[in-house]
Amino acid sequence: MVGGGGREHAIAWRLAQDPEPPEIFAAPGNPGIAQVATCIPLSSMDVDALIGFAQGQRIDLTVIGPELPLLAGLVDRFTAAGLAAVGPTAAAAELEGSKAFCKSLLRTHAIPTGEGRVFTEFDKARAHIVAAPGPMVVKADGLCAGKGVVVCDDAAEALAAAERMLVHGVLGPPGRRILIEERLQGEELSVFALTDGEAIYRFGEARDHKRLLDGDKGPNTGGMGAVSPVAGLPEGLLEQVEREILVPIIHALKVEGRPYRGILYAGLMLTPGGPKVLEFNVRFGDPEAQALLPRLEGSFGDALARSVHGGLEGATLSWSPRTAATVVLASPGYPDRPQSGAVLEGLEEAAGPDALVFHAGTALRDGRLVAAGGRVLTVTGLGKDLEAARAAAYRAADRIRFPGVQLRRDIGLKASPAEARA
Ligand code: AMP
Ligand code: GLY
């Protein structure tokens, strides 16, 4: 397994629960992952070293957590070396890597999404913004570590965002091309799928909480919590998403000569006109994976292998009826200036049959577990319903001693980020 965050801990932990658990090596892993895998000190971006290791150890299957190695062509390189790696090629990963490519593919194949246009010149962007009828969202084309999307209330905000990206270059090359999109209203939903390029297995849904503070206040983060499944979805909605969005996008990528394999994450807005695509990611979400995977039953490793070798329709997976609520414990100063180094205690008391503690940014220093990053731990509570899952998650989170910890108290409470913003 490639990666070393909370999502990767959940993936490795879940693989270790398989009916025939594999022997797992993690590069680089983290102290939590080390409970279920052998961690090896290789960067997730050091493709040559990863290939050398996989060949030396005769690794059967490599699972990649984060998007950056996928965009850098890790799957292409592994495949060329005769190794099986789960996930899309670099060309297919452009679905996440370029918002302009994604939007053009969606429009060409008539897949539901907001209106959007791509600009590299500020003058043209300005003319478009001034003439546009409603609020807009300005997005850097490339990956910007969560800083590339500006949701604007009015034209003045959109102009300022476009100017910062195109004229001042504050986001660097990824922001020198922008997508200006109509701002959609509704509730957000993340829907996951696993595909071998032909068959699609719908891999559950989750709702992320992106803002730092309760009530969807404060700055955007990588995600402060998630719940799965999402209660109260309209009857047939997930089937509609599969029919109108998942099947057509996999088909579209095939037609474009970029066949897609692996996990696909559709970020959707549930608008009055039906579900529309906000973005695709080419991997599991973090912290969505920590809410999804504890509910998965059956052989995860077999299903992932089938996404590489084909025959996904033969996978035997099912879902526990329990609800999962995941709460992120973040360092003081996160997201702008996270302070590392706080000593973490109480993790053993926190974990139990209804509570899982996944390490995100932790390290061992002089034999003590310390915070080493922005998002430090994620705690998943499981219960018969959302209330029970929340109670289990917060009971566990409150047993962890972490000076200056930031966490949201309202994970799963509000139905709609859009409502909370209004
Ligand atoms: P993205 O990385 O494209 O998913 O954007 C990050 C967040 O910005 C999303 O989760 C939404 O909350 C918001 N967002 C993105 N695009 C739109 C849009 N067209 N309308 C409203 N909100 C959006
Ligand atoms: N939690 C959002 C993401 O993983 O992209």
CSV table of C-alpha atoms and ligand atoms in Angstrom, one decimal:
chain,number,residue,atom,x,y,z
A,1,MET,CA,0.0,0.0,0.0
A,2,VAL,CA,1.3,3.4,-1.0
A,3,GLY,CA,0.5,6.4,1.3
A,4,GLY,CA,0.6,7.2,5.0
A,5,GLY,CA,-2.6,9.0,6.1
A,6,GLY,CA,-5.9,8.2,7.8
A,7,ARG,CA,-7.4,7.0,4.5
A,8,GLU,CA,-4.5,4.6,4.0
A,9,HIS,CA,-4.8,3.4,7.6
A,10,ALA,CA,-8.4,2.6,6.9
A,11,ILE,CA,-7.5,0.8,3.7
A,12,ALA,CA,-4.7,-1.3,5.3
A,13,TRP,CA,-6.9,-2.1,8.4
A,14,ARG,CA,-9.8,-3.2,6.2
A,15,LEU,CA,-7.5,-5.4,4.0
A,16,ALA,CA,-6.3,-7.0,7.3
A,17,GLN,CA,-9.9,-7.9,8.1
A,18,ASP,CA,-10.3,-9.9,4.9
A,19,PRO,CA,-11.3,-13.6,5.1
A,20,GLU,CA,-7.8,-14.4,3.9
A,21,PRO,CA,-5.8,-11.4,5.1
A,22,PRO,CA,-2.8,-10.5,2.9
A,23,GLU,CA,0.6,-9.7,4.2
A,24,ILE,CA,0.8,-5.9,3.9
A,25,PHE,CA,3.7,-3.6,3.3
A,26,ALA,CA,3.1,0.1,3.5
A,27,ALA,CA,5.2,2.9,2.0
A,28,PRO,CA,5.7,5.0,4.0
A,29,GLY,CA,2.8,4.1,6.3
A,30,ASN,CA,2.5,5.6,9.8
A,31,PRO,CA,2.5,4.3,13.4
A,32,GLY,CA,-1.1,3.2,13.1
A,33,ILE,CA,-0.6,1.4,9.9
A,34,ALA,CA,2.3,-0.3,11.5
A,35,GLN,CA,-0.2,-2.3,13.6
A,36,VAL,CA,-1.4,-4.1,10.5
A,37,ALA,CA,1.5,-3.8,8.1
A,38,THR,CA,5.2,-3.6,7.8
A,39,CYS,CA,6.1,0.0,7.1
A,40,ILE,CA,9.0,0.7,4.8
A,41,PRO,CA,10.6,4.2,4.6
A,42,LEU,CA,9.9,4.9,0.9
A,43,SER,CA,8.2,8.0,-0.3
A,44,SER,CA,4.9,7.5,-2.1
A,45,MET,CA,6.3,9.5,-5.0
A,46,ASP,CA,9.6,7.5,-5.4
A,47,VAL,CA,8.2,5.3,-8.2
A,48,ASP,CA,11.6,3.7,-9.0
A,49,ALA,CA,12.1,2.6,-5.4
A,50,LEU,CA,8.5,1.4,-5.1
A,51,ILE,CA,8.9,-0.8,-8.2
A,52,GLY,CA,12.2,-2.1,-6.9
A,53,PHE,CA,10.6,-3.0,-3.6
A,54,ALA,CA,7.5,-4.6,-5.2
A,55,GLN,CA,9.7,-6.7,-7.5
A,56,GLY,CA,12.0,-7.8,-4.7
A,57,GLN,CA,9.2,-8.8,-2.4
A,58,ARG,CA,7.1,-10.3,-5.3
A,59,ILE,CA,4.1,-8.1,-4.3
A,60,ASP,CA,0.9,-9.4,-5.8
A,61,LEU,CA,-1.1,-6.2,-5.7
A,62,THR,CA,-0.3,-2.5,-4.9
A,63,VAL,CA,-3.0,-0.2,-3.6
A,64,ILE,CA,-2.5,3.5,-3.9
A,65,GLY,CA,-4.2,5.9,-1.4
A,66,PRO,CA,-3.4,9.4,-2.6
A,67,GLU,CA,-3.9,11.1,-6.0
A,68,LEU,CA,-0.4,12.5,-6.5
A,69,PRO,CA,1.3,9.2,-7.3
A,70,LEU,CA,-1.6,8.3,-9.6
A,71,LEU,CA,-1.2,11.5,-11.5
A,72,ALA,CA,2.5,11.0,-11.6
A,73,GLY,CA,1.9,7.7,-13.5
A,74,LEU,CA,2.6,5.1,-10.8
A,75,VAL,CA,0.1,2.7,-12.3
A,76,ASP,CA,1.5,3.1,-15.8
A,77,ARG,CA,5.0,2.4,-14.5
A,78,PHE,CA,4.0,-0.6,-12.4
A,79,THR,CA,2.0,-2.1,-15.3
A,80,ALA,CA,5.0,-1.6,-17.6
A,81,ALA,CA,7.1,-3.5,-15.0
A,82,GLY,CA,4.7,-6.4,-14.9
A,83,LEU,CA,3.2,-5.4,-11.5
A,84,ALA,CA,-0.5,-5.1,-10.7
A,85,ALA,CA,-1.5,-1.8,-9.2
A,86,VAL,CA,-5.0,-0.6,-8.4
A,87,GLY,CA,-6.0,2.7,-9.9
A,88,PRO,CA,-6.2,4.7,-13.1
A,89,THR,CA,-3.3,5.5,-15.4
A,90,ALA,CA,-2.0,9.0,-15.5
A,91,ALA,CA,-4.1,9.8,-18.5
A,92,ALA,CA,-7.3,8.6,-16.8
A,93,ALA,CA,-6.3,10.4,-13.5
A,94,GLU,CA,-6.5,13.7,-15.4
A,95,LEU,CA,-10.2,13.5,-14.5
A,96,GLU,CA,-9.1,14.8,-11.1
A,97,GLY,CA,-5.8,16.5,-12.3
A,98,SER,CA,-7.5,18.9,-14.7
A,99,LYS,CA,-10.8,20.5,-14.0
A,100,ALA,CA,-10.9,21.8,-17.6
A,101,PHE,CA,-10.5,18.2,-19.0
A,102,CYS,CA,-13.1,16.9,-16.6
A,103,LYS,CA,-15.6,19.7,-17.5
A,104,SER,CA,-15.1,19.2,-21.2
A,105,LEU,CA,-15.6,15.5,-20.9
A,106,LEU,CA,-18.8,16.0,-18.9
A,107,ARG,CA,-20.1,18.4,-21.5
A,108,THR,CA,-19.2,16.4,-24.5
A,109,HIS,CA,-20.9,13.3,-23.1
A,110,ALA,CA,-23.9,15.2,-21.7
A,111,ILE,CA,-23.3,14.1,-18.1
A,112,PRO,CA,-25.1,16.4,-15.7
A,113,THR,CA,-22.9,19.2,-14.4
A,114,GLY,CA,-23.0,23.0,-14.0
A,115,GLU,CA,-22.2,25.4,-16.8
A,116,GLY,CA,-18.6,26.2,-17.0
A,117,ARG,CA,-15.9,27.8,-19.1
A,118,VAL,CA,-12.2,27.7,-19.2
A,119,PHE,CA,-10.0,30.8,-19.3
A,120,THR,CA,-6.3,31.6,-19.4
A,121,GLU,CA,-6.6,35.3,-20.0
A,122,PHE,CA,-8.0,37.6,-17.3
A,123,ASP,CA,-9.7,40.0,-19.8
A,124,LYS,CA,-11.8,37.3,-21.2
A,125,ALA,CA,-12.5,35.9,-17.7
A,126,ARG,CA,-13.6,39.4,-16.6
A,127,ALA,CA,-16.0,39.8,-19.5
A,128,HIS,CA,-17.5,36.4,-18.8
A,129,ILE,CA,-17.9,37.2,-15.0
A,130,VAL,CA,-19.5,40.6,-15.7
A,131,ALA,CA,-22.0,39.1,-18.1
A,132,ALA,CA,-22.9,36.0,-16.0
A,133,PRO,CA,-26.4,35.9,-14.5
A,134,GLY,CA,-25.7,34.4,-11.1
A,135,PRO,CA,-23.0,33.6,-8.5
A,136,MET,CA,-20.0,31.6,-9.6
A,137,VAL,CA,-17.3,29.3,-8.5
A,138,VAL,CA,-13.7,30.0,-9.7
A,139,LYS,CA,-11.5,26.9,-9.8
A,140,ALA,CA,-7.8,26.5,-10.6
A,141,ASP,CA,-7.4,23.9,-13.4
A,142,GLY,CA,-4.8,21.8,-11.5
A,143,LEU,CA,-4.4,20.4,-8.1
A,144,CYS,CA,-3.7,23.1,-5.4
A,145,ALA,CA,-3.8,21.1,-2.1
A,146,GLY,CA,-7.4,22.1,-1.4
A,147,LYS,CA,-6.9,25.8,-2.1
A,148,GLY,CA,-7.9,25.9,-5.7
A,149,VAL,CA,-11.7,26.4,-5.4
A,150,VAL,CA,-13.2,29.7,-4.5
A,151,VAL,CA,-17.0,29.7,-4.0
A,152,CYS,CA,-18.1,33.3,-4.7
A,153,ASP,CA,-21.2,35.2,-3.6
A,154,ASP,CA,-21.0,37.8,-6.3
A,155,ALA,CA,-19.2,39.1,-9.4
A,156,ALA,CA,-16.7,41.2,-7.3
A,157,GLU,CA,-15.5,38.1,-5.4
A,158,ALA,CA,-15.2,36.1,-8.6
A,159,LEU,CA,-13.2,38.9,-10.3
A,160,ALA,CA,-10.9,39.0,-7.3
A,161,ALA,CA,-10.4,35.3,-7.4
A,162,ALA,CA,-9.8,35.1,-11.1
A,163,GLU,CA,-7.3,38.0,-10.9
A,164,ARG,CA,-5.4,36.4,-8.0
A,165,MET,CA,-5.0,33.2,-10.0
A,166,LEU,CA,-4.5,34.5,-13.6
A,167,VAL,CA,-2.7,37.8,-13.0
A,168,HIS,CA,-0.9,37.4,-9.7
A,169,GLY,CA,-0.3,33.7,-10.1
A,170,VAL,CA,-0.8,33.0,-6.4
A,171,LEU,CA,-1.5,29.4,-7.0
A,172,GLY,CA,1.4,28.9,-9.4
A,173,PRO,CA,1.0,27.0,-12.7
A,174,PRO,CA,-2.1,25.0,-11.6
A,175,GLY,CA,-4.0,28.3,-11.4
A,176,ARG,CA,-2.8,29.9,-14.7
A,177,ARG,CA,-5.8,28.2,-16.3
A,178,ILE,CA,-9.1,28.5,-14.5
A,179,LEU,CA,-12.6,27.1,-14.8
A,180,ILE,CA,-15.4,29.5,-14.0
A,181,GLU,CA,-18.5,27.6,-13.1
A,182,GLU,CA,-22.1,28.4,-12.2
A,183,ARG,CA,-22.6,28.0,-8.5
A,184,LEU,CA,-25.0,25.2,-7.8
A,185,GLN,CA,-27.4,25.0,-4.9
A,186,GLY,CA,-28.3,21.9,-2.9
A,187,GLU,CA,-26.9,19.3,-0.6
A,188,GLU,CA,-23.6,17.7,-1.4
A,189,LEU,CA,-23.0,13.9,-1.6
A,190,SER,CA,-20.0,11.8,-2.3
A,191,VAL,CA,-20.6,8.6,-4.2
A,192,PHE,CA,-17.9,6.0,-4.7
A,193,ALA,CA,-17.5,3.3,-7.3
A,194,LEU,CA,-15.0,0.5,-8.1
A,195,THR,CA,-14.5,-0.3,-11.7
A,196,ASP,CA,-12.4,-2.6,-13.9
A,197,GLY,CA,-13.1,-0.4,-16.9
A,198,GLU,CA,-16.2,-2.3,-17.9
A,199,ALA,CA,-18.2,-3.4,-14.8
A,200,ILE,CA,-19.0,-0.9,-12.1
A,201,TYR,CA,-19.6,-1.7,-8.5
A,202,ARG,CA,-21.2,1.1,-6.5
A,203,PHE,CA,-19.0,1.5,-3.5
A,204,GLY,CA,-21.3,3.3,-1.0
A,205,GLU,CA,-21.9,7.0,-0.3
A,206,ALA,CA,-20.7,9.4,2.3
A,207,ARG,CA,-21.1,13.0,3.3
A,208,ASP,CA,-18.0,15.0,4.0
A,209,HIS,CA,-17.7,18.1,6.3
A,210,LYS,CA,-15.2,20.4,4.7
A,211,ARG,CA,-15.2,23.5,6.9
A,212,LEU,CA,-13.1,23.7,10.0
A,213,LEU,CA,-15.8,24.8,12.5
A,214,ASP,CA,-19.2,23.7,13.6
A,215,GLY,CA,-22.1,25.0,11.6
A,216,ASP,CA,-19.9,25.0,8.4
A,217,LYS,CA,-18.0,28.0,9.5
A,218,GLY,CA,-14.3,28.8,9.2
A,219,PRO,CA,-11.9,27.9,6.4
A,220,ASN,CA,-12.0,24.9,4.1
A,221,THR,CA,-10.0,21.9,5.1
A,222,GLY,CA,-9.3,18.5,3.6
A,223,GLY,CA,-12.3,17.3,5.5
A,224,MET,CA,-13.2,17.3,9.3
A,225,GLY,CA,-15.5,14.4,9.4
A,226,ALA,CA,-17.9,12.2,7.4
A,227,VAL,CA,-20.9,9.9,7.8
A,228,SER,CA,-21.9,6.9,5.8
A,229,PRO,CA,-24.5,5.9,4.7
A,230,VAL,CA,-26.3,9.2,4.2
A,231,ALA,CA,-29.8,9.1,5.6
A,232,GLY,CA,-32.8,10.7,3.9
A,233,LEU,CA,-31.6,10.4,0.3
A,234,PRO,CA,-34.5,10.4,-2.2
A,235,GLU,CA,-35.6,6.9,-3.2
A,236,GLY,CA,-33.7,5.7,-6.3
A,237,LEU,CA,-31.1,8.5,-6.1
A,238,LEU,CA,-28.0,6.2,-6.0
A,239,GLU,CA,-29.3,4.2,-8.9
A,240,GLN,CA,-29.9,7.4,-10.8
A,241,VAL,CA,-26.3,8.5,-10.1
A,242,GLU,CA,-25.0,5.2,-11.4
A,243,ARG,CA,-27.1,5.4,-14.6
A,244,GLU,CA,-26.7,9.1,-15.4
A,245,ILE,CA,-23.2,9.7,-14.1
A,246,LEU,CA,-21.0,6.7,-13.2
A,247,VAL,CA,-21.8,4.5,-16.2
A,248,PRO,CA,-21.5,7.4,-18.7
A,249,ILE,CA,-18.2,8.8,-17.3
A,250,ILE,CA,-16.5,5.3,-17.4
A,251,HIS,CA,-17.8,4.9,-21.0
A,252,ALA,CA,-16.6,8.4,-21.9
A,253,LEU,CA,-13.1,7.8,-20.6
A,254,LYS,CA,-13.0,4.6,-22.6
A,255,VAL,CA,-14.1,6.4,-25.8
A,256,GLU,CA,-11.5,9.0,-25.2
A,257,GLY,CA,-8.8,6.3,-25.1
A,258,ARG,CA,-8.2,6.7,-21.4
A,259,PRO,CA,-9.9,3.6,-19.9
A,260,TYR,CA,-10.4,4.0,-16.2
A,261,ARG,CA,-9.8,1.3,-13.5
A,262,GLY,CA,-9.9,1.7,-9.8
A,263,ILE,CA,-11.8,3.7,-7.3
A,264,LEU,CA,-13.8,6.6,-8.6
A,265,TYR,CA,-15.2,9.3,-6.3
A,266,ALA,CA,-18.0,11.5,-7.6
A,267,GLY,CA,-18.5,14.7,-5.7
A,268,LEU,CA,-22.1,15.7,-6.4
A,269,MET,CA,-24.5,18.5,-5.8
A,270,LEU,CA,-28.1,17.3,-5.3
A,271,THR,CA,-29.8,20.2,-7.1
A,272,PRO,CA,-33.6,20.6,-7.7
A,273,GLY,CA,-32.8,19.5,-11.3
A,274,GLY,CA,-31.2,16.2,-10.1
A,275,PRO,CA,-27.6,15.2,-9.1
A,276,LYS,CA,-24.9,17.2,-10.9
A,277,VAL,CA,-21.1,16.6,-10.9
A,278,LEU,CA,-19.0,19.1,-8.9
A,279,GLU,CA,-15.8,17.1,-9.4
A,280,PHE,CA,-14.3,13.6,-9.7
A,281,ASN,CA,-11.5,12.3,-7.6
A,282,VAL,CA,-9.5,9.2,-8.7
A,283,ARG,CA,-9.2,7.7,-5.2
A,284,PHE,CA,-11.0,7.2,-2.0
A,285,GLY,CA,-11.8,10.4,0.0
A,286,ASP,CA,-10.1,11.2,3.3
A,287,PRO,CA,-11.9,11.0,5.8
A,288,GLU,CA,-14.7,9.3,3.7
A,289,ALA,CA,-12.7,6.1,3.5
A,290,GLN,CA,-12.6,5.9,7.3
A,291,ALA,CA,-16.4,6.0,7.3
A,292,LEU,CA,-17.0,3.7,4.3
A,293,LEU,CA,-14.5,0.9,4.8
A,294,PRO,CA,-15.5,-0.2,8.4
A,295,ARG,CA,-19.0,-1.0,6.9
A,296,LEU,CA,-17.6,-3.1,4.0
A,297,GLU,CA,-18.1,-6.9,4.3
A,298,GLY,CA,-16.5,-9.6,2.1
A,299,SER,CA,-13.0,-9.7,0.5
A,300,PHE,CA,-11.8,-6.2,-0.2
A,301,GLY,CA,-8.5,-7.4,-1.6
A,302,ASP,CA,-10.2,-9.7,-4.1
A,303,ALA,CA,-12.4,-6.9,-5.3
A,304,LEU,CA,-9.4,-4.6,-5.7
A,305,ALA,CA,-7.5,-7.3,-7.6
A,306,ARG,CA,-10.5,-7.7,-9.9
A,307,SER,CA,-10.5,-4.0,-10.7
A,308,VAL,CA,-7.0,-4.6,-12.2
A,309,HIS,CA,-7.4,-8.0,-13.8
A,310,GLY,CA,-11.1,-7.7,-14.8
A,311,GLY,CA,-14.1,-9.8,-13.6
A,312,LEU,CA,-15.3,-7.3,-11.1
A,313,GLU,CA,-18.8,-8.7,-11.5
A,314,GLY,CA,-17.5,-11.8,-9.6
A,315,ALA,CA,-16.6,-9.8,-6.5
A,316,THR,CA,-18.6,-10.7,-3.4
A,317,LEU,CA,-19.0,-7.5,-1.3
A,318,SER,CA,-21.8,-6.3,0.9
A,319,TRP,CA,-22.4,-3.6,3.4
A,320,SER,CA,-23.1,-3.7,7.1
A,321,PRO,CA,-26.4,-1.9,8.0
A,322,ARG,CA,-24.6,0.0,10.7
A,323,THR,CA,-24.0,3.7,10.4
A,324,ALA,CA,-20.4,5.1,10.6
A,325,ALA,CA,-19.6,8.6,11.9
A,326,THR,CA,-16.0,9.8,11.5
A,327,VAL,CA,-14.5,12.7,13.4
A,328,VAL,CA,-11.2,14.2,12.6
A,329,LEU,CA,-8.8,15.4,15.4
A,330,ALA,CA,-6.7,18.1,14.0
A,331,SER,CA,-3.7,20.0,15.3
A,332,PRO,CA,-3.9,23.6,16.7
A,333,GLY,CA,-3.4,26.0,13.8
A,334,TYR,CA,-4.8,23.6,11.1
A,335,PRO,CA,-5.4,24.2,8.2
A,336,ASP,CA,-3.1,27.3,7.7
A,337,ARG,CA,-0.3,26.7,10.2
A,338,PRO,CA,-0.7,23.4,11.9
A,339,GLN,CA,1.6,23.0,15.0
A,340,SER,CA,3.1,19.5,15.2
A,341,GLY,CA,4.5,17.8,18.3
A,342,ALA,CA,1.7,17.5,20.8
A,343,VAL,CA,1.9,14.2,22.7
A,344,LEU,CA,-1.1,12.0,22.0
A,345,GLU,CA,-2.5,9.7,24.8
A,346,GLY,CA,-5.5,7.6,25.5
A,347,LEU,CA,-5.8,5.9,22.1
A,348,GLU,CA,-6.0,2.4,23.6
A,349,GLU,CA,-8.9,3.4,25.9
A,350,ALA,CA,-10.6,5.1,23.0
A,351,ALA,CA,-10.7,2.1,20.7
A,352,GLY,CA,-13.3,-0.6,21.1
A,353,PRO,CA,-15.8,-2.7,19.3
A,354,ASP,CA,-17.8,0.4,18.2
A,355,ALA,CA,-14.9,2.8,17.8
A,356,LEU,CA,-11.9,2.6,15.5
A,357,VAL,CA,-8.9,5.0,15.8
A,358,PHE,CA,-7.1,5.6,12.5
A,359,HIS,CA,-3.8,7.5,12.4
A,360,ALA,CA,-3.5,10.3,9.9
A,361,GLY,CA,-0.5,12.5,10.8
A,362,THR,CA,1.3,10.8,13.7
A,363,ALA,CA,4.9,9.9,14.5
A,364,LEU,CA,6.8,8.2,17.2
A,365,ARG,CA,9.3,10.4,19.0
A,366,ASP,CA,11.4,8.9,21.8
A,367,GLY,CA,8.8,6.2,22.1
A,368,ARG,CA,5.9,8.5,22.4
A,369,LEU,CA,3.2,9.1,19.9
A,370,VAL,CA,3.1,12.7,18.7
A,371,ALA,CA,1.1,14.8,16.3
A,372,ALA,CA,3.0,15.2,13.0
A,373,GLY,CA,0.7,17.1,10.6
A,374,GLY,CA,-2.6,18.9,10.3
A,375,ARG,CA,-5.1,16.1,10.5
A,376,VAL,CA,-3.7,13.8,13.2
A,377,LEU,CA,-6.2,11.1,14.0
A,378,THR,CA,-9.6,10.1,12.8
A,379,VAL,CA,-12.1,8.3,15.0
A,380,THR,CA,-14.9,6.3,13.5
A,381,GLY,CA,-17.9,5.4,15.6
A,382,LEU,CA,-20.3,2.6,14.6
A,383,GLY,CA,-23.9,2.2,15.7
A,384,LYS,CA,-27.3,1.1,14.7
A,385,ASP,CA,-28.2,4.6,13.6
A,386,LEU,CA,-26.6,8.0,13.2
A,387,GLU,CA,-27.2,9.0,16.8
A,388,ALA,CA,-25.5,5.8,18.1
A,389,ALA,CA,-22.6,6.2,15.7
A,390,ARG,CA,-22.1,9.8,16.7
A,391,ALA,CA,-22.2,8.9,20.4
A,392,ALA,CA,-19.6,6.2,19.9
A,393,ALA,CA,-17.4,8.5,17.9
A,394,TYR,CA,-17.4,11.3,20.4
A,395,ARG,CA,-17.1,9.0,23.4
A,396,ALA,CA,-13.9,7.7,21.8
A,397,ALA,CA,-12.6,11.1,20.7
A,398,ASP,CA,-13.1,12.4,24.2
A,399,ARG,CA,-10.9,9.7,25.6
A,400,ILE,CA,-8.0,10.8,23.5
A,401,ARG,CA,-5.7,13.4,25.2
A,402,PHE,CA,-4.4,15.8,22.6
A,403,PRO,CA,-3.5,19.4,23.8
A,404,GLY,CA,-5.0,22.1,21.6
A,405,VAL,CA,-7.0,19.6,19.5
A,406,GLN,CA,-9.5,20.9,17.0
A,407,LEU,CA,-12.6,18.8,16.2
A,408,ARG,CA,-16.1,19.5,15.1
A,409,ARG,CA,-18.9,18.5,17.4
A,410,ASP,CA,-21.6,18.5,14.7
A,411,ILE,CA,-20.5,15.7,12.3
A,412,GLY,CA,-23.6,14.2,10.8
A,413,LEU,CA,-25.9,16.6,12.5
A,414,LYS,CA,-26.9,18.9,9.8
A,415,ALA,CA,-28.3,17.6,6.6
A,416,SER,CA,-27.1,20.2,4.3
A,417,PRO,CA,-23.9,22.3,3.9
A,418,ALA,CA,-25.9,24.6,1.6
A,419,GLU,CA,-28.6,25.2,4.2
A,420,ALA,CA,-26.0,25.9,6.9
A,421,ARG,CA,-24.3,28.4,4.6
A,422,ALA,CA,-27.5,30.3,3.9
B,1,AMP,P1,-14.3,20.7,-5.7
B,1,AMP,O1,-12.9,20.5,-5.3
B,1,AMP,O2,-14.5,21.0,-7.2
B,1,AMP,O3,-15.2,19.6,-5.2
B,1,AMP,O4,-14.8,21.9,-4.9
B,1,AMP,C1,-14.7,22.0,-3.5
B,1,AMP,C2,-16.0,22.4,-2.9
B,1,AMP,O5,-16.4,23.6,-3.5
B,1,AMP,C3,-17.1,21.5,-3.1
B,1,AMP,O6,-17.2,20.4,-2.2
B,1,AMP,C4,-18.3,22.4,-3.0
B,1,AMP,O7,-18.6,22.6,-1.6
B,1,AMP,C5,-17.8,23.7,-3.6
B,1,AMP,N1,-18.2,23.8,-5.0
B,1,AMP,C6,-17.4,23.4,-6.1
B,1,AMP,N2,-18.1,23.6,-7.2
B,1,AMP,C7,-19.2,24.2,-6.9
B,1,AMP,C8,-20.4,24.7,-7.7
B,1,AMP,N3,-20.4,24.6,-9.0
B,1,AMP,N4,-21.4,25.2,-7.0
B,1,AMP,C9,-21.4,25.2,-5.6
B,1,AMP,N5,-20.4,24.8,-4.9
B,1,AMP,C10,-19.3,24.3,-5.5
B,2,GLY,N1,-12.5,14.7,1.8
B,2,GLY,C1,-12.3,15.2,0.5
B,2,GLY,C2,-11.3,14.4,-0.3
B,2,GLY,O1,-10.8,13.4,0.1
B,2,GLY,O2,-11.1,14.9,-1.4
